[in-house]
Short mmCIF file of C-alpha atoms in Angstrom, two decimals:
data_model
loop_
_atom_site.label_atom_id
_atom_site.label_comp_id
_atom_site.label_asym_id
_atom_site.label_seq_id
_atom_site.Cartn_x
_atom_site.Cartn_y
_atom_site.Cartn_z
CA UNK A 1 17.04 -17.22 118.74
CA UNK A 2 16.48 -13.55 119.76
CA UNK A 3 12.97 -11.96 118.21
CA UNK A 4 13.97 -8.75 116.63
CA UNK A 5 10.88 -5.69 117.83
CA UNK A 6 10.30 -5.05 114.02
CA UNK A 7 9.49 -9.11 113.73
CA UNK A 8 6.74 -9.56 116.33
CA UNK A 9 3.12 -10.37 115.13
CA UNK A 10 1.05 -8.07 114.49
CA UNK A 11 -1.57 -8.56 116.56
CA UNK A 12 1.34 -7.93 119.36
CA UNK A 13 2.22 -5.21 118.38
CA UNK A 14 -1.40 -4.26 118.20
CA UNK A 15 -1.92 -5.11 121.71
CA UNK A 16 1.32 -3.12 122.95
CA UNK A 17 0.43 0.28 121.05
CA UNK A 18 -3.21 0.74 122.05
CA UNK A 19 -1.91 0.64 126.18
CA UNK A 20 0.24 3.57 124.92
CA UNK A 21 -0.53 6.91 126.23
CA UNK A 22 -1.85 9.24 123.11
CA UNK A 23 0.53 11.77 123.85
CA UNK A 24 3.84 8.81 123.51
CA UNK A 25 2.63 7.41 120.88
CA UNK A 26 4.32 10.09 118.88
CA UNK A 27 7.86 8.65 120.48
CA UNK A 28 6.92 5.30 119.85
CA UNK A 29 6.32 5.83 116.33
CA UNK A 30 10.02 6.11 115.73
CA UNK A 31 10.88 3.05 117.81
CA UNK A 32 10.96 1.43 114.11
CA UNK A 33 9.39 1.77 110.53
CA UNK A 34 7.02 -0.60 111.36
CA UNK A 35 5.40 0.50 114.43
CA UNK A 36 5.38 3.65 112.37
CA UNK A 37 3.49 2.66 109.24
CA UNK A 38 1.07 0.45 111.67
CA UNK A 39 0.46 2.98 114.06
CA UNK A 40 -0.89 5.40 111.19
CA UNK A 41 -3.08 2.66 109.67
CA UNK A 42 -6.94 3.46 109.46
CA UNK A 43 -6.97 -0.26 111.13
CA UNK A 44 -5.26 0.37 114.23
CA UNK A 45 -6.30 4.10 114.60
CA UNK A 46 -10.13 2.84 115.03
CA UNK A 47 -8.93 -0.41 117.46
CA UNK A 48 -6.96 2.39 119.73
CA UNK A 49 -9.95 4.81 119.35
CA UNK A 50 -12.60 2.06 120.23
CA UNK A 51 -10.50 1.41 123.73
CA UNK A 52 -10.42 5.12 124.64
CA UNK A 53 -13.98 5.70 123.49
CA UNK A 54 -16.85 6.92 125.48
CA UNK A 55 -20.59 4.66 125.95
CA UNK A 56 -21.91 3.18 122.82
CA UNK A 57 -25.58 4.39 123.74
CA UNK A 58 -24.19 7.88 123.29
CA UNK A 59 -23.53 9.00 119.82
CA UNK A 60 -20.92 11.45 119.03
CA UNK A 61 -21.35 14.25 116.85
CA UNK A 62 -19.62 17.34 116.36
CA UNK A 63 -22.13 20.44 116.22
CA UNK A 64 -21.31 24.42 114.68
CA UNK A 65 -23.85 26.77 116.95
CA UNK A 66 -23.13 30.52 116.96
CA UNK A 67 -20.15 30.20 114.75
CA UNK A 68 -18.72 27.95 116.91
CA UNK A 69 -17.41 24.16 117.47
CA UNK A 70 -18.89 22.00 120.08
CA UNK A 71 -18.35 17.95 120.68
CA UNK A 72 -22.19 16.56 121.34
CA UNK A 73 -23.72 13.52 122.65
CA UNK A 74 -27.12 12.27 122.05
CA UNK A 75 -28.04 9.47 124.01
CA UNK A 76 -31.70 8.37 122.65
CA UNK A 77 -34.50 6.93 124.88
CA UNK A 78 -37.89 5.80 124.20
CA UNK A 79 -39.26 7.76 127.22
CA UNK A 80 -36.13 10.62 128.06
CA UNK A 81 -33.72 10.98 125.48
CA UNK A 82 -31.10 14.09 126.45
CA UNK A 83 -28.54 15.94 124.98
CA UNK A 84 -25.14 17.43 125.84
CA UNK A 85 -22.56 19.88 124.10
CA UNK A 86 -18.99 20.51 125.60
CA UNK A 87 -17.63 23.77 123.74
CA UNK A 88 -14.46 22.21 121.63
CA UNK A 89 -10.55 23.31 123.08
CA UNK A 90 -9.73 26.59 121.39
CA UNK A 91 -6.87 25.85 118.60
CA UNK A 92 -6.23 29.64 118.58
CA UNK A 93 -4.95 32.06 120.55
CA UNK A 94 -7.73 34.86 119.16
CA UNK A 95 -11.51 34.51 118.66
CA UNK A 96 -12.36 33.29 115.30
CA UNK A 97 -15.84 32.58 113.50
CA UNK A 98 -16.30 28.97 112.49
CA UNK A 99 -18.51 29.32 109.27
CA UNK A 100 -18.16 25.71 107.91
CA UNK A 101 -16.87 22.24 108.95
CA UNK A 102 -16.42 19.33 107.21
CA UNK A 103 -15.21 16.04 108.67
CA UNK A 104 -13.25 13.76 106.94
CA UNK A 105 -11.20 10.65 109.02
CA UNK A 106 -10.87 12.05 112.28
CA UNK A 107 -9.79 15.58 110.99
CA UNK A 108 -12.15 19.15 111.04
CA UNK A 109 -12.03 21.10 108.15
CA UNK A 110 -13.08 24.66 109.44
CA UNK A 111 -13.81 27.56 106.98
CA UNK A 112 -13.85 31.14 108.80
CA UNK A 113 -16.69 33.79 108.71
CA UNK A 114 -14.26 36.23 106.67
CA UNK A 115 -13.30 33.69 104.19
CA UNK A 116 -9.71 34.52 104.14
CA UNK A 117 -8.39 31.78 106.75
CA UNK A 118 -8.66 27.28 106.83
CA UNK A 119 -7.81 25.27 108.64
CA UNK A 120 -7.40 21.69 109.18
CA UNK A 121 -7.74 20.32 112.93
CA UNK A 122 -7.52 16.73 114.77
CA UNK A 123 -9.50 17.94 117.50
CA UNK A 124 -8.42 14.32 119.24
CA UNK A 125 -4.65 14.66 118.94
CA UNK A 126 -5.14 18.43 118.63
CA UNK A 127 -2.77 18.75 115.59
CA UNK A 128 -3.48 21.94 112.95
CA UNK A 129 -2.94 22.75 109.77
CA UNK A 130 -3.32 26.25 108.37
CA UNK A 131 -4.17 26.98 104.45
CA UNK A 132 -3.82 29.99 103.16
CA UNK A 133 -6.12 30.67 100.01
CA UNK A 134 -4.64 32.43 96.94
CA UNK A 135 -8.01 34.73 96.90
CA UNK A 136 -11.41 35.65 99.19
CA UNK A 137 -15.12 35.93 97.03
CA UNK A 138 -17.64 37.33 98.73
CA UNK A 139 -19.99 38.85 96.43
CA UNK A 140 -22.66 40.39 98.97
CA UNK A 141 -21.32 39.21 101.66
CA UNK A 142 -22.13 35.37 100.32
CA UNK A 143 -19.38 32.81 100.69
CA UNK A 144 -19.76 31.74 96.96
CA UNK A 145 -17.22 28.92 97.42
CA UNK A 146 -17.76 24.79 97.59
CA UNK A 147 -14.96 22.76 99.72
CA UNK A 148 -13.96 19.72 100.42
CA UNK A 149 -11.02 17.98 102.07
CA UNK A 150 -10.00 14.21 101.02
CA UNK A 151 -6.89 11.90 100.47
CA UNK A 152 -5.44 9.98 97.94
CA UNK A 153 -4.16 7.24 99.94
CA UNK A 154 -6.37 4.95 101.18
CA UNK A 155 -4.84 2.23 103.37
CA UNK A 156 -3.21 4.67 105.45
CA UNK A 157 -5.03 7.99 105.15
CA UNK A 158 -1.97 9.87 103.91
CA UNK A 159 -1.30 12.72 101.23
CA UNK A 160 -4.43 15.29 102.37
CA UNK A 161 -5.75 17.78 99.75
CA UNK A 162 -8.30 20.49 99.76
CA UNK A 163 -10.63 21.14 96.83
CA UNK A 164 -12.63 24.31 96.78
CA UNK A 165 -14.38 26.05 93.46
CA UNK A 166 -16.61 28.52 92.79
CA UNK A 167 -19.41 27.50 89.89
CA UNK A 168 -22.22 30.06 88.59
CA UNK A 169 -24.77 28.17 86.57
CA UNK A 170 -27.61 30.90 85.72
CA UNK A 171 -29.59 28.01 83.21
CA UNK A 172 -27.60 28.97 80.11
CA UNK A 173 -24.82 27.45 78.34
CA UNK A 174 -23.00 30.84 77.84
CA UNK A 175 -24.19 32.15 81.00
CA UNK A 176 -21.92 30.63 83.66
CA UNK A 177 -18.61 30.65 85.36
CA UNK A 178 -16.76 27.86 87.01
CA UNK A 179 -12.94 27.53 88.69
CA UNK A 180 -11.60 24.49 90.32
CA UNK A 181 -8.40 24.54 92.46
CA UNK A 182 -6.65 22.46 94.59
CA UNK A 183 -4.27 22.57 97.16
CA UNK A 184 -1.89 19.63 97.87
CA UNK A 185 -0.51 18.94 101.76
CA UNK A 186 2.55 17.72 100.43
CA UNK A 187 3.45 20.12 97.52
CA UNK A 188 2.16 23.14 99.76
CA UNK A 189 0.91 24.46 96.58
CA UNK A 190 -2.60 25.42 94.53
CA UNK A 191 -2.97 23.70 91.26
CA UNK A 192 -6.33 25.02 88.93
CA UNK A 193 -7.99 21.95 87.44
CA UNK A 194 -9.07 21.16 84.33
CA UNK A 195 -12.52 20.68 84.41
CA UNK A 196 -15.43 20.69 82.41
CA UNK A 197 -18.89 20.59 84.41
CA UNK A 198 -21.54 18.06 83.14
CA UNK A 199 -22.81 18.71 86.48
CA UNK A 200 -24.43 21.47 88.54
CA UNK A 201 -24.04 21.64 92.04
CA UNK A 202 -25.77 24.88 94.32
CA UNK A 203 -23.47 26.57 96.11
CA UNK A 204 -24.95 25.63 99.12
CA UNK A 205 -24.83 22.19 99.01
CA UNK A 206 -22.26 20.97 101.06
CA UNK A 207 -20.10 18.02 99.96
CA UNK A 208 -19.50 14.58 102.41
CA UNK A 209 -16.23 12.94 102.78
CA UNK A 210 -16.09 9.28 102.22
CA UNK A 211 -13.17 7.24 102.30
CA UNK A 212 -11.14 9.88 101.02
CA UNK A 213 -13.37 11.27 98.26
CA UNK A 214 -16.34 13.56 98.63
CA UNK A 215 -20.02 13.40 97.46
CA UNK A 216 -22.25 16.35 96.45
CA UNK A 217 -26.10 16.04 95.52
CA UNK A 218 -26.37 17.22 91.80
CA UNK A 219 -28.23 17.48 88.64
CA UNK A 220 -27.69 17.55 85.24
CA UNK A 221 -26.10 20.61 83.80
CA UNK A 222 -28.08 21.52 80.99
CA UNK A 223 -31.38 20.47 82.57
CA UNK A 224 -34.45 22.65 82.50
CA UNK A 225 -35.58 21.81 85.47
CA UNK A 226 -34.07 22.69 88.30
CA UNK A 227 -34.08 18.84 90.07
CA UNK A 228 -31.34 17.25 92.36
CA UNK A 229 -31.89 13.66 90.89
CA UNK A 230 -27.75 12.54 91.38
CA UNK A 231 -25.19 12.58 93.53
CA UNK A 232 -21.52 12.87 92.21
CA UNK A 233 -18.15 11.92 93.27
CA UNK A 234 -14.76 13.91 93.30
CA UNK A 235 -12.03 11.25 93.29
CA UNK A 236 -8.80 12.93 95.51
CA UNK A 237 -6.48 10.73 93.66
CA UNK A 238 -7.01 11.29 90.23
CA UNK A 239 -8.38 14.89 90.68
CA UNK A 240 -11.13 14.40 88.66
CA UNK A 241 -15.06 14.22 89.22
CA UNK A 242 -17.05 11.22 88.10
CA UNK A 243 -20.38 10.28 86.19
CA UNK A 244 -23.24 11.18 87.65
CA UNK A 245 -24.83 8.66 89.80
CA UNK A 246 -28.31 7.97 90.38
CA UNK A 247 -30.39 8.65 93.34
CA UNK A 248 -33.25 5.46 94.22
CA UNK A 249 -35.43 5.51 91.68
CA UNK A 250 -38.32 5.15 93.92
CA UNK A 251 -37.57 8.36 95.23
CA UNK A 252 -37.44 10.10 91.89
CA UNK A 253 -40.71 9.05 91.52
CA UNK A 254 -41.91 10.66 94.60
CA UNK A 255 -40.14 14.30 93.60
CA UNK A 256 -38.77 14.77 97.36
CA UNK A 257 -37.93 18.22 96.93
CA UNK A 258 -34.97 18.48 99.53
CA UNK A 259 -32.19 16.11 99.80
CA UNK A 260 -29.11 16.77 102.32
CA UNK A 261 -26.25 13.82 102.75
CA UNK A 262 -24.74 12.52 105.59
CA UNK A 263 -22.04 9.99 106.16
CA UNK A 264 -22.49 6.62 108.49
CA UNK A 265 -19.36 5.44 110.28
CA UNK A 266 -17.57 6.22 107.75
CA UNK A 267 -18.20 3.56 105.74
CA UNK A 268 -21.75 4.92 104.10
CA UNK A 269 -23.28 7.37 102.63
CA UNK A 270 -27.19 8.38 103.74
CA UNK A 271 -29.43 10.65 101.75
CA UNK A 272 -32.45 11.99 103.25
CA UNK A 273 -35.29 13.03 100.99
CA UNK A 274 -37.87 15.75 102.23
CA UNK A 275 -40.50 17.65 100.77
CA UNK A 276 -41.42 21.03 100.74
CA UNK A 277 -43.80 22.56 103.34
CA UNK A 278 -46.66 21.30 101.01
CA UNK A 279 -46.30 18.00 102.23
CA UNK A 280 -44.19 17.95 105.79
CA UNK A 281 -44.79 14.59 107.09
CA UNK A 282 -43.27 12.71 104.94
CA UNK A 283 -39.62 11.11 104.58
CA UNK A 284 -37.01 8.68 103.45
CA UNK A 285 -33.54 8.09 104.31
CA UNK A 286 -31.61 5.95 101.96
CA UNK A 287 -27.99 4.19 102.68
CA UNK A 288 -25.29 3.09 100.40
CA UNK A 289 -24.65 -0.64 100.12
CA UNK A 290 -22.13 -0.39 97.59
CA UNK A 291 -20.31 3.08 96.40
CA UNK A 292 -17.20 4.68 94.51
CA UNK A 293 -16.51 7.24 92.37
CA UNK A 294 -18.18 5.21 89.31
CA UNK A 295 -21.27 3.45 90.65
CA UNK A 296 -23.63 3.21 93.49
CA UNK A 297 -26.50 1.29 95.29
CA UNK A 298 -28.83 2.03 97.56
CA UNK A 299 -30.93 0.45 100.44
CA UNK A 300 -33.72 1.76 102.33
CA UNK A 301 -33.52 2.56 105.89
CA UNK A 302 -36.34 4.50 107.34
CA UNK A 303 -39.79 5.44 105.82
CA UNK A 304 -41.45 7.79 107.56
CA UNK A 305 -44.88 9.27 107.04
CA UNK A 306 -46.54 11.06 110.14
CA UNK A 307 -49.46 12.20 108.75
CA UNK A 308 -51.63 15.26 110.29
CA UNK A 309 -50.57 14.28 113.53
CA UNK A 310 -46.88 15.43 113.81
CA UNK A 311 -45.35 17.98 111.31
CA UNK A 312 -41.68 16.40 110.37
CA UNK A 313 -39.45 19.50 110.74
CA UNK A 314 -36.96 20.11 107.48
CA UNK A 315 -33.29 18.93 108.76
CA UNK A 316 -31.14 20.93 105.98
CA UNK A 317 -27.79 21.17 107.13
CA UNK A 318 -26.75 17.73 108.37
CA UNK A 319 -28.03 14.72 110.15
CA UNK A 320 -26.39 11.72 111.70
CA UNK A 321 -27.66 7.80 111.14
CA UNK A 322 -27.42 5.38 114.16
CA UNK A 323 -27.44 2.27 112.31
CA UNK A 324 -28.66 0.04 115.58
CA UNK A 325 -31.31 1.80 117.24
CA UNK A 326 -32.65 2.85 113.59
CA UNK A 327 -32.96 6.60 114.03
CA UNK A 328 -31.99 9.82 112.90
CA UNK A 329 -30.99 13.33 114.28
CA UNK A 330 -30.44 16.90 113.27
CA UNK A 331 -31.20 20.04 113.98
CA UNK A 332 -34.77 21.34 113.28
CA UNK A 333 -34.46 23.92 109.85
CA UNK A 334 -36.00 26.65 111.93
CA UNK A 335 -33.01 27.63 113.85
CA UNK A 336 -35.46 29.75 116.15
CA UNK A 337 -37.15 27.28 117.39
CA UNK A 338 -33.57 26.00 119.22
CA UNK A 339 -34.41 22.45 118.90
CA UNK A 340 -32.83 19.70 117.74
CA UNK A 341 -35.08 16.45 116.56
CA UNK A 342 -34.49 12.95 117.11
CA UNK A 343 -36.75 10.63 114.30
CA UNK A 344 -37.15 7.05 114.24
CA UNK A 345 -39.60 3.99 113.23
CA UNK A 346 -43.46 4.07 113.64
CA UNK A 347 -43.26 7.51 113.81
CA UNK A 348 -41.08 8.06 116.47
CA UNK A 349 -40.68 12.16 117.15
CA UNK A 350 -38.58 13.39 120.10
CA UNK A 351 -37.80 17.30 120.11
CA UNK A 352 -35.03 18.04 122.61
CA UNK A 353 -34.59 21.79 123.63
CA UNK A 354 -30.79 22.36 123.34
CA UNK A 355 -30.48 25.45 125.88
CA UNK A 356 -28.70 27.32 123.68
CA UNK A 357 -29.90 30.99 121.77
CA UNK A 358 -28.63 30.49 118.34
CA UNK A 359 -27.63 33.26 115.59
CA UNK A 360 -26.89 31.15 112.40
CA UNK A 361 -27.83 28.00 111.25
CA UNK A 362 -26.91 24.99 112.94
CA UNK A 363 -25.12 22.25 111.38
CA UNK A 364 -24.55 18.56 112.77
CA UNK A 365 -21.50 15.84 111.31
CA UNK A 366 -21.17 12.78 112.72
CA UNK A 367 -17.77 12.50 113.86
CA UNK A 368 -15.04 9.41 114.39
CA UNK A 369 -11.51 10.47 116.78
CA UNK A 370 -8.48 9.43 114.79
CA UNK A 371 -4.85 8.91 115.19
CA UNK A 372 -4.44 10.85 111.32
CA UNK A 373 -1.05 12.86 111.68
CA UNK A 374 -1.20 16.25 109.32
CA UNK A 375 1.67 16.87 107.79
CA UNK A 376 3.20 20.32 108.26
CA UNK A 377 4.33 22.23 105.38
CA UNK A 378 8.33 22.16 104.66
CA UNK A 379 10.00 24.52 106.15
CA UNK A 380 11.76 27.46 104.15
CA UNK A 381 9.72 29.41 101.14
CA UNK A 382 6.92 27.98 99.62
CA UNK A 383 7.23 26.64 96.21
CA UNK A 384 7.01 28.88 93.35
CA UNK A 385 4.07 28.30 91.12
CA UNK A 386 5.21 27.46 87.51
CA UNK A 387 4.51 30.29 84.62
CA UNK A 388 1.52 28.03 83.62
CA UNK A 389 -0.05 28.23 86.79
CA UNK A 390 0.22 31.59 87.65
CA UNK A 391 -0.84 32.36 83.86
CA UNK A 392 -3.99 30.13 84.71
CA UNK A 393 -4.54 32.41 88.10
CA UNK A 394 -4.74 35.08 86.45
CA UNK A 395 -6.26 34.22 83.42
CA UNK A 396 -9.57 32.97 85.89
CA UNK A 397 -9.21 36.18 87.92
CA UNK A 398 -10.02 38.26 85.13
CA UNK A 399 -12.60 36.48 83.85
CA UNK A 400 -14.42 36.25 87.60
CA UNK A 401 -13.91 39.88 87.18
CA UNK A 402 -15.69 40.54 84.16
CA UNK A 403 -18.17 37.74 85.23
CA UNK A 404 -19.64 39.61 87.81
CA UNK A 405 -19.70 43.00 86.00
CA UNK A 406 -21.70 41.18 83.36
CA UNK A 407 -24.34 39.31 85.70
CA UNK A 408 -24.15 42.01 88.84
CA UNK A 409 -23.24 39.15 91.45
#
């Protein structure tokens, strides 16, 4: 009896893909619908990545210096931890300003300087995606926009979507403006939400990707105190934002003034809790043992309180958790000091000098290689919005408009 290709195990199959070269696997993919669907499978895409991959000791990271994209590997050591950066392939022909990034299975979300070009990058298979925004805000030069880019489908990482929204909050009811929009991969078109904050996120808080929907740190809307006490998830598949879920109530108690989110492998989220220069040798990094859209818990992972001895430098804008050795990176807060810090149990403080003169905050993702295909846009004209949408457009536009007459933004 002859075995048909499509009817071998899977584990066979397994073992025959991940000996093909990246750049066949493409061809192979349309050996059969099959291989296809398995070859696109979050599954197989980390057994093929975790055969090509580098030295566990070193974790992988991807860094933004100087409006720029760089791949980075820590490798930590008791007595001589070091560093290395390796400046990212260009995946343009000009220079362009790398404001943003967000990661999010495999793929690079990159907002520009200018605000008027994203795109979406595998920098492993080195696949792109370009998005073209229906408008640029940039009252006083400030990018006044939030993004994030998740997925609806989550067994094989499919139908991408990009959610950015602008939302003033000035601590009254009737003093505030908000827009949500998103933009679907498949559709190739913008759609404005309907959505009703109970939430307030700062503009500067930037969102993490987790299984396909993204996490901000938040607070409740109509508080009177200004207090990030929640974080809160948008769900990609049903477009729509969640309850607000609790931070550890231990760390409430404490009133950590700064909290920035990270993700673990992909599988957690991490939220580390600093204070304010009042108190800099203190802090607490929490990860997820159980989280969705409509609940969370939390676990404790590293407690650490220094004392006079060594001040604990802020790490705002990202950090990366190595589960095993039980430590923590990111950049110090003072970009000028061009160092990046490495923390860990019993007080454990390294400061590595990275070599590099910076310009702009820093910013540190963890980051995961995937096998993720983006889809390309169909060819011919884009769709047409319907009458409702572009009624909606401009509807919001003229009410941003007046917005910022009112309040001077």
């Amino acid at each position: 009896m002859t075995t048909m290709i499509s009817n071998l195990p899977t584990v066979l199959i397994e073992e025959i893909l991940i000996r093909v070269p990246l750049k066949s696997l493409r061809a192979v993919r349309l050996t059969c619908k099959s291989w296809n669907t398995l070859s696109k499978s979050r599954s197989f895409s980390k057994l093929y990545i975790s055969k090509t991959a580098t030295r566990e000791e070193e974790s992988m990271m991807i860094a933004m210096m100087n409006f720029d994209l760089y791949s980075m590997r820590v490798v930590v050591d008791d007595v001589d931890p070091s560093i290395a950066f390796k400046r990212k392939p260009s995946f343009l022909e000009e220079q362009v300003n790398v404001s943003q990034v967000f990661h999010c299975e495999g793929l690079l979300l990159c907002i520009f300087k200018d605000n008027t070009k994203v795109v979406v990058w595998n920098p492993y298979c080195g696949e792109t995606r370009w998005i073209e925004p229906r408008f640029s805000h940039r009252p006083r030069g400030w990018d006044r926009f939030s993004y994030a880019l998740g997925y609806k489908d989550k067994e094989s990482c499919d139908s991408f979507k990009f959610l950015r929204f602008i939302d003033y909050f000035c601590f009254a009811p009737e003093n505030q403006f908000f827009w949500y929009e998103i933009y679907d991969f498949d559709s190739d078109s913008w759609t404005t939400l309907d959505v009703t904050p109970h939430w307030c996120i700062m503009f500067a808080n930037l969102g993490i990707t987790l299984k396909g929907n993204t996490y901000w740190c938040a607070g409740e809307r109509n508080s009177e105190d200004d207090i990030v006490d929640h974080i809160i998830c948008f769900d990609f598949t049903s477009e729509r934002f969640g309850p607000l879920l609790p931070l550890p109530t231990s760390v409430r108690d404490h009133e950590y003034e700064y909290v920035t989110l990270s993700c673990v492998r992909e599988e957690k989220l991490a939220a580390l809790f600093q204070h304010n220069e009042s108190n800099p040798y203190e802090l607490e990094i929490w990860i997820t043992t159980k989280i969705n859209a409509e609940m969370v818990s939390w676990s404790k992972f590293l407690m650490m309180d220094t004392g006079p001895r060594i001040e604990v430098p802020l790490i705002w804008e990202g950090f990366f958790i190595d589960e095993e050795k039980r430590n923590a990176m990111g950049f110090d807060e003072e970009f000028s000091r061009k160092t990046f810090i490495i923390i860990g149990e019993a007080g454990y403080v390294r400061k590595l000098d990275i070599g590099v003169d910076i310009d702009c905050r820093p910013k540190v993702c963890s980051y995961v290689p995937s096998l993720v295909q983006i889809k390309k846009p169909a060819g011919g004209k884009r769709k047409r919005q319907s009458s409702l949408e572009t009624g909606l457009f401009e509807q919001n536009m003229l009410r941003l408009e007046a917005f910022e007459k009112l309040n001077l933004v």
